[in-house]
Amino acid sequence: MDYFPIFLKLRNQHCLVVGGGDVATRKVASLLAAGADVTLVATDLASQLAEWAMEGKIVFVPRKFVSTDLCGKRLVIAATSDSALNLQIFREAEAIGVLANVVDDPDACRFITPAIVDRSPLMIAISSGGKAPVLSRLLRQKIEILIPATYGRLAGFAGNLRARVKSRITSPGARRRFWESILEGPVSEKVFNGQDSEANALFDTSLEQQVQSQARPQGEVYLIGAGPGDPELLTLKALRLMQQSDVVLYDNLVSPQVLDLVRRDAKRISVAKKKGCHTLSQADLNRELIRLAGEGNRVCRLKGGDPFVFGRGGEELVALVEANVPFQVVPGISAANGCAAYAGIPLTHRDYADSVTFITGHRKNNGDLDIPWFSLVNNRQTLVFYMGLSSLRLICEQLQSHGLALDTPAAAVQQGTLENQRLVVSRLCDLASDVESAQLCSPTLIIVGQVVQLAETLHWFGKPARASNQTDDASGNDLPEAIPLFAHAHSFSNNHSAGEA
Ligand code: SAH
């Protein structure tokens, strides 16, 4: 974050504008709209400014800027055509701690002014950090269309009732839910339609009902598939429920980009195992879900990919059923679908594969892989191994020794669907060595089968595949020395659903 967004209360505060042209006129207009006391220092005045000076709306000082103009000011906007003077004003303001903005010179700005959508008292400010003001304006236009002009009225209505609601409903969670039902329900429709007295009457009834109802708010668990990483692969339902959750428990496979879309003030709890820390067992995790829902929270259980594909989602739900906790399940794009699509590898294809099998490469406690190898040896079947990276050599050897051809096309996709996706395309007999020399790390998905040969033709996303036996030097790819993982994925999760462990 390059700039810290704030809304500044300028009513009756002394502000200075230097310059008397059109730009200064726009800046003075905004300051006046915010109720500031504006002093304008300039040698020439545009007509609108002259009018405001005549009407006493601003104090006009008809001369060049002098340092003492800054005394006692909250902020200054320099909008003269003299860039040296503008810079001087910025430096002097900085020296005495007055907030300064030189129009169109981001380097000479302590603050910048955003594009705004004004539905006062509701205000939306958009900034590109001075990098692309036109983009901010385009976005503003889109938001202008989305948000009805009457939203301001709704914000005003809610503002008048806020203290009353706070004193009647003490639990913050219950209060938030009450407000959501008001702001999205029939009360808001009345406000939008200008029927204020009906809105107030309906509001009073709703508040009384809420206060009277002794029932504890009913908590709920949303088991949500977060997809393989790219946040645009979330479903609309996932996004909606993520936006209304009070608390989120997430695995380390959930990408930071996806986590960013959870409601800002929701409590975030990582259930990934942290190095050197006590591991939350699956039973502890189930208990935690039940406890949080029992307190009336809407609990988002966010899992990488799809919660029902190697995600232990089923186990968590059985525990919820036993504890009588209501839940919803939102499917997600599983790693197999996401990685295959973004690597250009169709999982089935009329010419190459009639079926696809998802297999876990996770070893049992005794170190064995419990895989029915004979059922996998079929040249027209695509095999997708989850959690297969650490057992990759063994997997490839077993497939070969059970009869799959050595030259069967095979691929590994690391961090599929994310911008740092890496793809290694090889053959069954070379895949393990190629993946080792490319230093792929978790999360990586393995795809074996004739469909893999389409990866080259259908390449459309990220870097092209790293071909078999390619060395880093010859590849021309600037592979990073250390491959970045998700920022918060310090270690493997407590359960096998979230890592290669
Ligand atoms: N429920 C998840 C799978 C959890 S098992 C899903 O449906 O996708 C964890 C394994 O999934 C990882 O070891 C890896 O093999 C695979 N995986 C998950 N996300 C991945 C990604 N973005 N890129 C590559 N593999 C991924």
Coordinates of C-alpha atoms and ligand atoms in Angstrom, one line a residue:
M1 CA 0.0 0.0 0.0
D2 CA 1.7 3.2 -1.1
Y3 CA -0.9 5.6 0.3
F4 CA -2.9 5.3 3.5
P5 CA -6.6 6.2 2.7
I6 CA -8.3 8.5 5.1
F7 CA -11.3 10.9 5.0
L8 CA -10.3 14.3 6.4
K9 CA -12.8 16.4 8.3
L10 CA -12.1 19.9 7.0
R11 CA -15.2 21.8 8.2
N12 CA -14.1 25.3 9.4
Q13 CA -10.4 24.3 9.0
H14 CA -8.0 26.8 7.4
C15 CA -6.8 25.6 4.0
L16 CA -4.7 27.4 1.4
V17 CA -4.8 27.2 -2.3
V18 CA -2.1 28.9 -4.4
G19 CA -2.9 29.8 -8.0
G20 CA -6.0 31.3 -9.6
G21 CA -6.7 29.3 -12.8
D22 CA -9.1 26.5 -13.7
V23 CA -7.3 23.8 -11.7
A24 CA -7.4 26.0 -8.6
T25 CA -11.1 26.6 -9.2
R26 CA -11.8 22.9 -9.1
K27 CA -9.7 22.4 -6.0
V28 CA -11.4 25.3 -4.2
A29 CA -14.8 23.9 -5.2
S30 CA -14.0 20.6 -3.5
L31 CA -12.6 22.3 -0.4
L32 CA -15.7 24.5 -0.1
A33 CA -17.9 21.4 -0.6
A34 CA -16.2 19.9 2.5
G35 CA -16.9 23.1 4.4
A36 CA -13.3 24.3 4.6
D37 CA -12.2 28.0 5.2
V38 CA -10.3 28.6 2.0
T39 CA -7.6 31.3 1.6
L40 CA -6.6 31.8 -2.0
V41 CA -3.2 33.4 -2.9
A42 CA -2.9 34.4 -6.6
T43 CA -2.0 37.3 -8.8
D44 CA -4.8 36.6 -11.4
L45 CA -8.2 35.1 -10.8
A46 CA -10.5 33.0 -13.0
S47 CA -14.0 34.3 -13.1
Q48 CA -15.6 31.8 -10.8
L49 CA -12.9 32.4 -8.2
A50 CA -13.4 36.1 -8.4
E51 CA -17.2 35.6 -7.9
W52 CA -16.5 33.5 -4.8
A53 CA -14.1 36.1 -3.5
M54 CA -16.8 38.8 -4.0
E55 CA -19.4 36.8 -2.2
G56 CA -17.1 36.2 0.7
K57 CA -17.0 32.5 0.2
I58 CA -13.2 32.5 0.1
V59 CA -10.5 34.9 1.4
F60 CA -8.6 36.2 -1.6
V61 CA -5.0 37.5 -1.1
P62 CA -3.9 39.3 -4.4
R63 CA -0.2 38.8 -4.4
K64 CA 2.5 36.2 -4.8
F65 CA 2.9 33.4 -2.3
V66 CA 5.0 34.1 0.8
S67 CA 6.1 31.5 3.4
T68 CA 3.9 32.9 6.2
D69 CA 0.8 32.1 4.1
L70 CA 1.3 28.5 5.4
C71 CA 1.0 29.5 9.1
G72 CA -2.0 28.0 10.8
K73 CA -3.1 26.0 7.7
R74 CA -4.2 22.3 7.8
L75 CA -3.4 21.8 4.2
V76 CA -2.2 23.5 1.0
I77 CA -2.8 22.9 -2.6
A78 CA -0.3 24.4 -5.0
A79 CA -1.9 24.9 -8.4
T80 CA 0.2 27.6 -10.1
S81 CA 1.8 27.3 -13.5
D82 CA 5.2 27.9 -12.0
S83 CA 6.7 24.4 -11.1
A84 CA 9.6 25.9 -9.1
L85 CA 7.2 27.8 -7.0
N86 CA 5.0 24.8 -6.5
L87 CA 8.0 22.8 -5.4
Q88 CA 9.0 25.5 -3.0
I89 CA 5.5 25.5 -1.5
F90 CA 5.6 21.7 -1.1
R91 CA 9.0 21.8 0.7
E92 CA 8.1 24.6 3.0
A93 CA 4.8 22.9 3.9
E94 CA 6.6 19.6 4.6
A95 CA 9.1 21.4 6.8
I96 CA 6.3 22.6 9.1
G97 CA 4.0 19.6 8.8
V98 CA 1.3 21.1 6.7
L99 CA -0.3 18.5 4.3
A100 CA 0.7 19.5 0.8
N101 CA -0.4 18.6 -2.7
V102 CA 1.1 19.9 -5.9
V103 CA -1.4 19.3 -8.7
D104 CA -0.1 16.7 -11.2
D105 CA 3.2 16.2 -9.5
P106 CA 2.9 13.0 -7.4
D107 CA 6.5 13.4 -6.1
A108 CA 5.6 16.7 -4.6
C109 CA 2.5 15.4 -2.7
R110 CA 2.0 14.4 0.9
F111 CA -1.5 13.5 0.0
I112 CA -3.4 12.9 -3.3
T113 CA -7.0 13.4 -4.0
P114 CA -9.0 10.4 -5.2
A115 CA -11.7 10.1 -7.8
I116 CA -14.9 10.1 -5.8
V117 CA -18.4 8.7 -6.1
D118 CA -20.4 11.1 -3.8
R119 CA -23.5 9.7 -2.2
S120 CA -23.0 11.8 0.9
P121 CA -22.8 10.8 3.6
L122 CA -21.7 7.7 1.7
M123 CA -18.5 8.4 -0.1
I124 CA -16.4 6.1 -2.3
A125 CA -12.9 7.2 -3.1
I126 CA -10.8 5.6 -5.8
S127 CA -7.1 6.0 -6.3
S128 CA -4.4 4.5 -8.5
G129 CA -1.7 6.0 -6.3
G130 CA -1.1 8.7 -8.9
K131 CA -0.2 6.1 -11.5
A132 CA -3.2 6.0 -13.7
P133 CA -5.8 8.7 -12.9
V134 CA -7.8 7.9 -16.1
L135 CA -8.2 4.3 -14.9
S136 CA -9.6 5.6 -11.5
R137 CA -12.0 7.8 -13.4
L138 CA -13.2 4.9 -15.6
L139 CA -13.7 2.8 -12.5
R140 CA -15.6 5.7 -10.9
Q141 CA -18.0 5.7 -13.9
K142 CA -18.7 2.0 -13.5
I143 CA -19.4 2.4 -9.8
E144 CA -21.6 5.5 -10.4
I145 CA -23.8 3.3 -12.5
L146 CA -23.9 0.5 -10.0
I147 CA -24.8 2.5 -6.9
P148 CA -28.2 4.2 -7.0
A149 CA -28.2 7.9 -6.2
T150 CA -30.6 7.1 -3.3
Y151 CA -27.9 5.2 -1.4
G152 CA -26.8 8.4 0.2
R153 CA -30.3 8.8 1.7
L154 CA -30.1 5.2 3.0
A155 CA -26.7 6.0 4.7
G156 CA -28.3 9.1 6.3
F157 CA -31.3 7.1 7.5
A158 CA -29.0 4.4 9.1
G159 CA -26.8 7.1 10.6
N160 CA -29.7 8.6 12.5
L161 CA -30.6 5.2 14.0
R162 CA -27.2 3.9 14.8
A163 CA -26.9 4.9 18.4
R164 CA -30.4 3.6 19.2
V165 CA -29.6 0.2 17.7
K166 CA -26.3 0.0 19.5
S167 CA -28.0 0.5 22.8
R168 CA -30.8 -2.0 22.2
I169 CA -28.7 -4.8 20.5
T170 CA -25.5 -5.4 22.4
S171 CA -23.9 -8.3 20.6
P172 CA -21.8 -7.0 17.7
G173 CA -22.6 -10.0 15.5
A174 CA -26.4 -9.8 16.1
R175 CA -26.2 -6.0 15.4
R176 CA -24.4 -6.5 12.1
R177 CA -27.0 -9.1 11.0
F178 CA -29.8 -6.8 12.0
W179 CA -28.3 -4.0 10.0
E180 CA -27.9 -6.3 7.0
S181 CA -31.5 -7.3 7.1
I182 CA -32.5 -3.6 7.3
L183 CA -30.2 -2.4 4.6
E184 CA -31.1 -5.1 2.1
G185 CA -34.8 -5.6 3.0
P186 CA -38.1 -3.7 2.8
V187 CA -37.0 -0.9 5.0
S188 CA -34.4 0.2 2.5
E189 CA -36.9 0.0 -0.3
K190 CA -39.1 2.4 1.6
V191 CA -36.2 4.8 2.0
F192 CA -35.3 4.5 -1.7
N193 CA -38.8 5.4 -2.5
G194 CA -38.8 8.5 -0.3
Q195 CA -41.4 6.9 2.2
D196 CA -39.5 7.9 5.3
S197 CA -42.3 7.6 7.8
E198 CA -43.2 4.1 6.6
A199 CA -39.6 3.2 6.7
N200 CA -39.3 4.5 10.3
A201 CA -42.4 2.5 11.4
L202 CA -41.2 -0.7 9.7
F203 CA -37.8 -0.1 11.3
D204 CA -39.2 0.2 14.8
T205 CA -41.2 -3.0 14.4
S206 CA -38.1 -4.9 13.1
L207 CA -36.0 -3.6 16.0
E208 CA -38.6 -4.6 18.6
Q209 CA -38.9 -8.0 17.1
Q210 CA -35.1 -8.4 17.2
V211 CA -34.9 -7.3 20.8
Q212 CA -37.8 -9.5 21.9
S213 CA -36.5 -12.6 20.3
Q214 CA -34.6 -14.4 23.0
A215 CA -33.2 -16.9 20.5
R216 CA -29.5 -16.8 20.2
P217 CA -28.5 -16.0 16.6
Q218 CA -28.2 -19.3 14.6
G219 CA -24.6 -19.9 13.5
E220 CA -23.8 -21.7 10.3
V221 CA -20.8 -23.2 8.5
Y222 CA -20.1 -22.6 4.9
L223 CA -17.7 -25.3 3.5
I224 CA -16.3 -23.4 0.5
G225 CA -14.0 -24.5 -2.3
A226 CA -11.6 -21.7 -2.9
G227 CA -10.4 -23.1 -6.2
P228 CA -6.7 -23.7 -7.2
G229 CA -5.5 -20.1 -6.7
D230 CA -6.7 -17.7 -9.4
P231 CA -9.4 -15.7 -7.5
E232 CA -11.4 -15.3 -10.7
L233 CA -12.1 -19.0 -10.5
L234 CA -14.2 -18.6 -7.4
T235 CA -18.0 -19.2 -7.9
L236 CA -20.4 -16.3 -7.3
K237 CA -21.9 -18.2 -4.4
A238 CA -18.5 -18.7 -2.8
L239 CA -17.8 -14.9 -3.1
R240 CA -21.2 -14.0 -1.6
L241 CA -20.8 -16.3 1.4
M242 CA -17.2 -15.2 1.9
Q243 CA -18.4 -11.6 2.0
Q244 CA -21.0 -12.4 4.8
S245 CA -18.9 -14.6 7.0
D246 CA -17.9 -13.5 10.5
V247 CA -14.9 -15.8 10.8
V248 CA -12.8 -17.8 8.3
L249 CA -10.7 -20.9 8.9
Y250 CA -8.4 -21.5 5.9
D251 CA -5.8 -24.0 4.8
N252 CA -2.4 -23.0 3.4
L253 CA -3.5 -23.9 -0.1
V254 CA -5.9 -21.0 -0.2
S255 CA -4.1 -18.3 -2.1
P256 CA -3.7 -14.8 -0.5
Q257 CA -5.5 -13.3 -3.5
V258 CA -8.6 -15.4 -2.6
L259 CA -8.3 -14.7 1.1
D260 CA -8.3 -11.0 0.2
L261 CA -11.9 -11.4 -0.9
V262 CA -13.2 -12.5 2.5
R263 CA -15.0 -9.7 4.3
R264 CA -12.4 -7.2 5.6
D265 CA -13.4 -7.4 9.3
A266 CA -13.9 -11.2 9.4
K267 CA -11.6 -12.9 11.8
R268 CA -9.1 -15.0 9.9
I269 CA -7.8 -18.2 11.4
S270 CA -5.1 -20.2 9.6
V271 CA -5.4 -23.9 10.3
A272 CA -2.2 -24.7 8.5
K273 CA 0.5 -26.3 10.6
K274 CA 3.1 -23.7 11.7
K275 CA 6.7 -24.7 12.0
G276 CA 7.5 -25.7 15.6
C277 CA 3.9 -25.2 16.8
H278 CA 1.3 -27.6 18.1
T279 CA -0.7 -29.1 15.2
L280 CA -4.4 -28.7 15.2
S281 CA -5.8 -32.2 14.8
Q282 CA -8.8 -32.9 12.6
A283 CA -10.8 -33.6 15.7
D284 CA -9.7 -30.2 17.3
L285 CA -10.6 -28.5 14.0
N286 CA -14.1 -30.1 14.0
R287 CA -14.6 -29.0 17.6
E288 CA -13.5 -25.4 16.7
L289 CA -16.0 -25.2 13.9
I290 CA -18.8 -26.4 16.1
R291 CA -17.8 -24.0 18.9
L292 CA -17.7 -21.0 16.6
A293 CA -21.0 -21.8 14.9
G294 CA -22.5 -22.4 18.4
E295 CA -21.6 -18.8 19.3
G296 CA -23.8 -17.6 16.4
N297 CA -21.0 -17.0 13.9
R298 CA -21.3 -17.5 10.2
V299 CA -18.2 -19.6 9.8
C300 CA -16.4 -19.9 6.4
R301 CA -14.4 -23.1 6.2
L302 CA -12.3 -22.2 3.1
K303 CA -10.4 -25.0 1.4
G304 CA -8.1 -25.1 -1.6
G305 CA -9.7 -26.5 -4.8
D306 CA -12.9 -28.5 -4.1
P307 CA -13.8 -29.4 -0.5
F308 CA -14.9 -32.9 -1.6
V309 CA -11.8 -33.8 -3.6
F310 CA -9.0 -34.9 -1.2
G311 CA -10.2 -32.1 1.1
R312 CA -11.6 -34.1 4.1
G313 CA -14.7 -31.9 3.7
G314 CA -16.9 -34.9 4.3
E315 CA -15.4 -35.7 7.7
E316 CA -15.9 -32.1 8.9
L317 CA -19.5 -32.2 7.7
V318 CA -20.3 -35.5 9.6
A319 CA -19.1 -33.8 12.8
L320 CA -21.4 -30.8 12.1
V321 CA -24.3 -33.1 11.4
E322 CA -23.7 -34.9 14.8
A323 CA -23.6 -31.5 16.5
N324 CA -26.7 -30.3 14.8
V325 CA -24.9 -27.3 13.1
P326 CA -26.5 -26.2 9.8
F327 CA -24.1 -25.9 6.9
Q328 CA -23.9 -25.3 3.1
V329 CA -21.3 -26.7 0.7
V330 CA -20.0 -24.7 -2.2
P331 CA -18.0 -26.7 -4.7
G332 CA -14.7 -25.2 -6.0
I333 CA -12.6 -25.8 -9.1
S334 CA -10.4 -28.7 -8.1
A335 CA -6.6 -28.6 -8.9
A336 CA -7.1 -31.2 -11.6
N337 CA -9.5 -29.0 -13.5
G338 CA -7.7 -25.7 -12.8
C339 CA -4.2 -27.0 -13.6
A340 CA -5.3 -28.9 -16.7
A341 CA -7.1 -25.9 -18.1
Y342 CA -4.3 -23.5 -17.5
A343 CA -1.7 -26.0 -18.7
G344 CA -3.6 -26.7 -22.0
I345 CA -4.1 -30.3 -21.1
P346 CA -7.7 -31.6 -21.7
L347 CA -8.4 -34.3 -19.2
T348 CA -10.3 -36.3 -21.7
H349 CA -10.2 -36.1 -25.5
R350 CA -11.8 -38.3 -28.2
D351 CA -8.5 -39.2 -29.7
Y352 CA -6.5 -39.9 -26.5
A353 CA -8.5 -40.5 -23.3
D354 CA -12.0 -41.8 -22.4
S355 CA -11.7 -41.5 -18.7
V356 CA -9.8 -39.7 -16.0
T357 CA -8.9 -40.8 -12.5
F358 CA -7.9 -38.7 -9.5
I359 CA -5.5 -40.4 -7.2
T360 CA -3.8 -39.4 -4.0
G361 CA 0.0 -39.8 -3.9
H362 CA 0.0 -39.3 -0.2
R363 CA 1.7 -42.1 1.6
K364 CA 0.2 -43.9 4.5
N365 CA 1.8 -43.8 8.0
N366 CA 3.9 -46.8 7.2
G367 CA 5.3 -45.0 4.1
D368 CA 3.4 -47.2 1.6
L369 CA 1.3 -45.9 -1.3
D370 CA -2.0 -47.7 -1.3
I371 CA -2.8 -47.6 -5.0
P372 CA -4.4 -50.2 -7.2
W373 CA -1.7 -50.0 -9.9
F374 CA -3.2 -52.5 -12.3
S375 CA -6.4 -50.5 -12.7
L376 CA -4.3 -47.5 -13.7
V377 CA -2.5 -49.1 -16.6
N378 CA -4.6 -48.1 -19.5
N379 CA -3.3 -46.1 -22.4
R380 CA -6.7 -44.3 -22.9
Q381 CA -7.0 -43.2 -19.3
T382 CA -5.7 -39.9 -17.9
L383 CA -4.2 -40.1 -14.4
V384 CA -4.1 -37.1 -12.1
F385 CA -2.0 -37.5 -8.9
Y386 CA -2.7 -35.0 -6.0
M387 CA 0.0 -34.8 -3.3
G388 CA 2.3 -36.8 -5.5
L389 CA 5.4 -34.7 -5.5
S390 CA 7.3 -36.4 -2.7
S391 CA 6.4 -39.9 -4.1
L392 CA 6.9 -39.0 -7.7
R393 CA 9.8 -41.4 -8.4
L394 CA 8.0 -44.3 -6.8
I395 CA 4.7 -43.5 -8.7
C396 CA 6.5 -43.4 -12.0
E397 CA 8.4 -46.6 -11.3
Q398 CA 5.3 -48.5 -10.2
L399 CA 3.3 -47.4 -13.3
Q400 CA 6.1 -48.6 -15.5
S401 CA 6.6 -51.9 -13.8
H402 CA 2.9 -52.5 -14.0
G403 CA 3.0 -52.0 -17.8
L404 CA 2.4 -48.4 -18.7
A405 CA 4.7 -47.4 -21.6
L406 CA 7.9 -45.6 -20.6
D407 CA 7.3 -42.9 -23.1
T408 CA 3.8 -42.1 -21.9
P409 CA 3.5 -38.3 -21.9
A410 CA 3.5 -36.9 -18.3
A411 CA 3.5 -33.5 -16.8
A412 CA 3.9 -31.7 -13.5
V413 CA 2.1 -28.3 -12.8
Q414 CA 3.3 -26.2 -9.9
Q415 CA 1.0 -23.5 -8.5
G416 CA -1.4 -24.0 -11.4
T417 CA -3.6 -21.0 -12.3
L418 CA -1.4 -18.5 -10.5
E419 CA 0.8 -16.1 -12.3
N420 CA 3.9 -18.0 -11.2
Q421 CA 2.6 -21.3 -12.5
R422 CA 5.3 -23.6 -13.7
L423 CA 4.8 -26.5 -16.1
V424 CA 7.2 -29.4 -16.8
V425 CA 6.3 -31.7 -19.7
S426 CA 8.1 -35.0 -20.0
R427 CA 7.7 -38.8 -20.3
L428 CA 6.9 -41.3 -17.6
C429 CA 10.5 -42.5 -17.5
D430 CA 12.0 -39.0 -17.2
L431 CA 9.4 -37.1 -15.2
A432 CA 10.8 -37.6 -11.8
S433 CA 14.3 -36.4 -12.8
D434 CA 13.0 -33.5 -14.8
V435 CA 10.8 -32.3 -11.9
E436 CA 13.8 -32.6 -9.6
S437 CA 16.1 -30.6 -11.9
A438 CA 13.4 -28.0 -12.3
Q439 CA 13.1 -27.9 -8.5
L440 CA 9.4 -27.9 -8.5
C441 CA 7.8 -27.7 -5.0
S442 CA 4.4 -27.9 -3.4
P443 CA 1.7 -27.5 -4.5
T444 CA 2.3 -29.6 -7.6
L445 CA -0.1 -31.8 -9.5
I446 CA 1.0 -34.7 -11.7
I447 CA -0.8 -35.6 -14.9
V448 CA 0.0 -38.8 -16.8
G449 CA -1.5 -39.8 -20.1
Q450 CA -1.6 -39.3 -23.9
V451 CA -3.5 -36.0 -23.4
V452 CA -0.4 -34.4 -22.1
Q453 CA 1.0 -34.2 -25.6
L454 CA -1.5 -31.4 -26.4
A455 CA 0.1 -29.1 -23.8
E456 CA 2.4 -27.6 -26.5
T457 CA -0.3 -26.9 -29.0
L458 CA -2.8 -25.6 -26.5
H459 CA -0.4 -23.5 -24.4
W460 CA -2.1 -20.2 -23.6
F461 CA -1.2 -19.3 -20.0
G462 CA 2.0 -18.4 -18.2
K463 CA 5.4 -19.6 -19.2
P464 CA 5.7 -22.3 -21.9
A465 CA 6.4 -25.8 -20.6
R466 CA 9.9 -26.7 -19.6
A467 CA 10.6 -29.6 -21.8
S468 CA 12.2 -32.9 -20.9
N469 CA 15.9 -32.8 -19.9
Q470 CA 16.1 -29.1 -20.4
T471 CA 18.7 -27.5 -18.2
D472 CA 18.1 -24.1 -16.6
D473 CA 21.0 -22.6 -18.6
A474 CA 19.7 -23.8 -21.9
S475 CA 16.1 -23.0 -21.2
G476 CA 16.5 -19.3 -21.4
N477 CA 13.8 -19.2 -18.6
D478 CA 14.9 -17.0 -15.8
L479 CA 13.9 -19.5 -13.1
P480 CA 14.1 -17.9 -9.7
E481 CA 16.6 -19.4 -7.3
A482 CA 14.0 -20.0 -4.7
I483 CA 10.5 -20.6 -6.0
P484 CA 8.0 -18.3 -4.2
L485 CA 5.2 -20.1 -2.5
F486 CA 2.0 -18.6 -1.3
A487 CA 3.1 -15.9 1.1
H488 CA 1.5 -17.4 4.2
A489 CA 2.2 -21.1 3.3
H490 CA 5.1 -21.5 5.7
S491 CA 4.6 -25.2 6.1
F492 CA 2.3 -28.0 5.5
S493 CA -1.2 -28.2 6.8
N494 CA -2.2 -30.5 9.7
N495 CA -4.0 -32.8 7.4
H496 CA -3.0 -34.4 4.2
S497 CA -5.5 -32.2 2.2
A498 CA -3.2 -29.3 2.0
G499 CA 0.3 -30.3 1.3
E500 CA 2.7 -32.8 0.0
A501 CA 3.9 -33.8 3.4
Ligands
SAH1 N1 -9.1 -30.1 -2.4 C1 -8.0 -29.8 -3.2 C2 -6.9 -30.8 -3.2 C3 -6.2 -30.9 -1.9 S1 -4.9 -32.0 -1.9 C4 -8.5 -29.7 -4.7 O1 -9.6 -30.1 -5.0 O2 -7.7 -29.2 -5.5 C5 -3.5 -31.0 -2.1 C6 -2.9 -31.2 -3.4 O3 -3.6 -30.6 -4.5 C7 -1.5 -30.6 -3.6 O4 -0.6 -31.5 -3.0 C8 -1.4 -30.6 -5.1 O5 -1.1 -31.8 -5.6 C9 -2.8 -30.2 -5.5 N2 -2.9 -28.8 -5.8 C10 -3.8 -28.0 -5.1 N3 -3.7 -26.7 -5.7 C11 -2.8 -26.8 -6.6 C12 -2.3 -25.8 -7.5 N4 -2.7 -24.5 -7.6 N5 -1.3 -26.2 -8.4 C13 -0.9 -27.5 -8.4 N6 -1.3 -28.4 -7.6 C14 -2.3 -28.1 -6.7

